[in-house]
Coordinates of C-alpha atoms in Angstrom, one line a residue:
M15 CA -0.2 0.1 -0.1
K16 CA 3.1 2.2 0.5
T17 CA 4.8 2.3 -3.0
M18 CA 1.3 2.1 -4.7
K19 CA 1.1 5.7 -2.8
K20 CA 4.6 7.0 -3.2
K21 CA 4.2 6.0 -6.8
I22 CA 0.8 7.8 -6.7
S23 CA 2.2 11.1 -5.2
A24 CA 5.4 10.6 -7.4
L25 CA 2.8 10.5 -10.7
L26 CA 0.8 13.4 -9.4
V27 CA 4.1 16.1 -9.2
T28 CA 5.9 14.9 -12.0
L29 CA 2.2 15.7 -14.2
V30 CA 2.2 19.6 -11.9
A31 CA 5.6 19.5 -12.8
L32 CA 5.4 19.1 -16.3
L33 CA 2.7 21.5 -16.8
V34 CA 4.3 24.3 -15.2
L35 CA 7.1 23.8 -18.0
A36 CA 4.4 23.7 -20.1
V37 CA 3.2 27.3 -19.9
P38 CA 5.3 28.9 -22.1
A39 CA 4.3 26.3 -25.3
F40 CA 0.7 27.8 -24.6
A41 CA 2.3 31.6 -24.0
A42 CA 4.2 31.9 -26.6
E43 CA 3.0 33.7 -30.1
T44 CA 1.6 32.0 -32.6
G45 CA 2.4 33.9 -36.3
A46 CA 4.6 32.7 -39.8
P47 CA 7.5 31.6 -39.6
A48 CA 11.3 34.7 -39.8
D49 CA 12.7 34.2 -43.1
S50 CA 16.0 32.3 -43.5
Q51 CA 17.0 35.5 -45.6
N52 CA 16.4 38.4 -43.1
I53 CA 17.6 37.8 -40.2
Q54 CA 16.8 40.5 -38.3
T55 CA 13.2 40.7 -36.8
T56 CA 10.2 44.6 -36.0
T57 CA 8.6 43.6 -33.5
V58 CA 5.0 45.5 -33.4
E59 CA 4.5 47.8 -30.0
V60 CA 0.8 48.2 -31.1
E61 CA -1.3 45.1 -29.5
D62 CA -5.1 44.6 -30.8
E63 CA -7.6 44.4 -28.1
E64 CA -8.9 41.5 -29.6
S65 CA -6.2 39.4 -29.4
G66 CA -4.9 40.3 -25.7
E67 CA -8.7 39.8 -24.6
D68 CA -9.1 36.4 -26.1
A69 CA -5.3 35.3 -24.6
V70 CA -6.9 36.8 -21.4
T71 CA -9.7 34.6 -21.8
S72 CA -7.8 31.3 -22.6
T73 CA -5.7 32.0 -19.8
K74 CA -8.5 31.7 -17.6
A75 CA -9.3 28.6 -19.2
I76 CA -6.3 26.7 -18.3
A77 CA -6.9 28.2 -15.6
S78 CA -9.8 26.5 -14.6
A79 CA -8.8 23.8 -15.9
L80 CA -6.1 22.9 -13.5
A81 CA -7.8 24.6 -10.3
I82 CA -10.2 21.7 -11.2
G83 CA -9.0 18.7 -12.5
V84 CA -6.5 19.1 -9.6
A85 CA -9.2 19.3 -6.7
A86 CA -11.5 16.7 -8.5
V87 CA -8.6 13.9 -8.9
A88 CA -7.0 14.8 -5.1
G89 CA -10.7 14.9 -4.2
C90 CA -10.5 11.3 -5.8
I91 CA -8.1 9.4 -4.0
A92 CA -8.9 11.1 -0.6
M93 CA -12.4 9.7 -0.9
A94 CA -10.4 6.4 -1.7
M95 CA -8.3 6.3 0.5
V96 CA -10.7 7.3 3.9
S97 CA -12.9 4.6 2.2
S98 CA -11.2 1.9 2.2
K99 CA -9.6 2.4 5.6
A100 CA -13.8 2.7 7.1
V101 CA -13.9 -0.9 5.2
E102 CA -10.9 -2.3 6.7
G103 CA -11.5 -0.9 10.7
I104 CA -15.2 -2.1 10.2
A105 CA -13.4 -5.5 9.6
R106 CA -11.2 -5.0 12.3
Q107 CA -13.9 -4.5 14.6
P108 CA -17.4 -4.7 13.8
E109 CA -19.3 -3.9 16.9
A110 CA -17.6 -0.1 16.4
E111 CA -19.1 0.2 12.6
G112 CA -21.2 2.8 13.4
K113 CA -19.5 4.8 14.7
I114 CA -16.6 4.8 12.2
R115 CA -19.7 5.1 9.3
T116 CA -20.1 8.4 11.2
T117 CA -16.6 9.3 10.9
L118 CA -16.5 8.3 7.2
M119 CA -19.4 10.2 6.3
L120 CA -18.2 13.0 8.0
G121 CA -14.9 12.5 6.9
L122 CA -16.7 12.6 3.0
V123 CA -18.2 15.4 3.5
F124 CA -15.4 17.7 4.1
I125 CA -13.1 16.2 1.3
E126 CA -16.7 16.9 -1.1
T127 CA -16.9 21.1 0.0
A128 CA -13.7 20.8 -0.3
I129 CA -14.0 20.4 -4.0
I130 CA -17.0 22.9 -4.4
Y131 CA -14.8 25.4 -2.6
A132 CA -12.4 24.2 -5.9
L133 CA -15.3 24.8 -8.0
L134 CA -16.5 28.2 -6.7
A135 CA -13.1 29.4 -7.4
V136 CA -13.9 28.0 -10.8
I137 CA -16.5 30.1 -11.3
L138 CA -15.1 33.2 -9.3
I139 CA -12.1 33.3 -11.8
I140 CA -13.3 32.3 -15.3
F141 CA -16.3 35.3 -14.5
V142 CA -15.7 37.9 -12.3
L143 CA -11.3 38.1 -13.0

């Protein structure tokens, strides 16, 4: 069980690192490649308002997707761990089933509340910011 937790945590850390390192690729400006004969390139100082709004919208979409995705995955893993430990506890001590079940439900409610808070934060990112 400990090796499985280590593998899952290593996978999550790797995924987050990959996503963080991929941000510059998403932020790269798309355009025509520079001419091979003309090495000098010029930059335009004026920026379209529409392209700026599109960049903000796409950044909001990426941030929202990452936030709710991480919250959902973490919540699913936490719920699975809590449920498995509760079943193990009930199997070891069947006479404490009622107390374990009550604690299980309370823990699941708290985990689900954290996921709902993440959803509210994502909604605020999309519509308010």
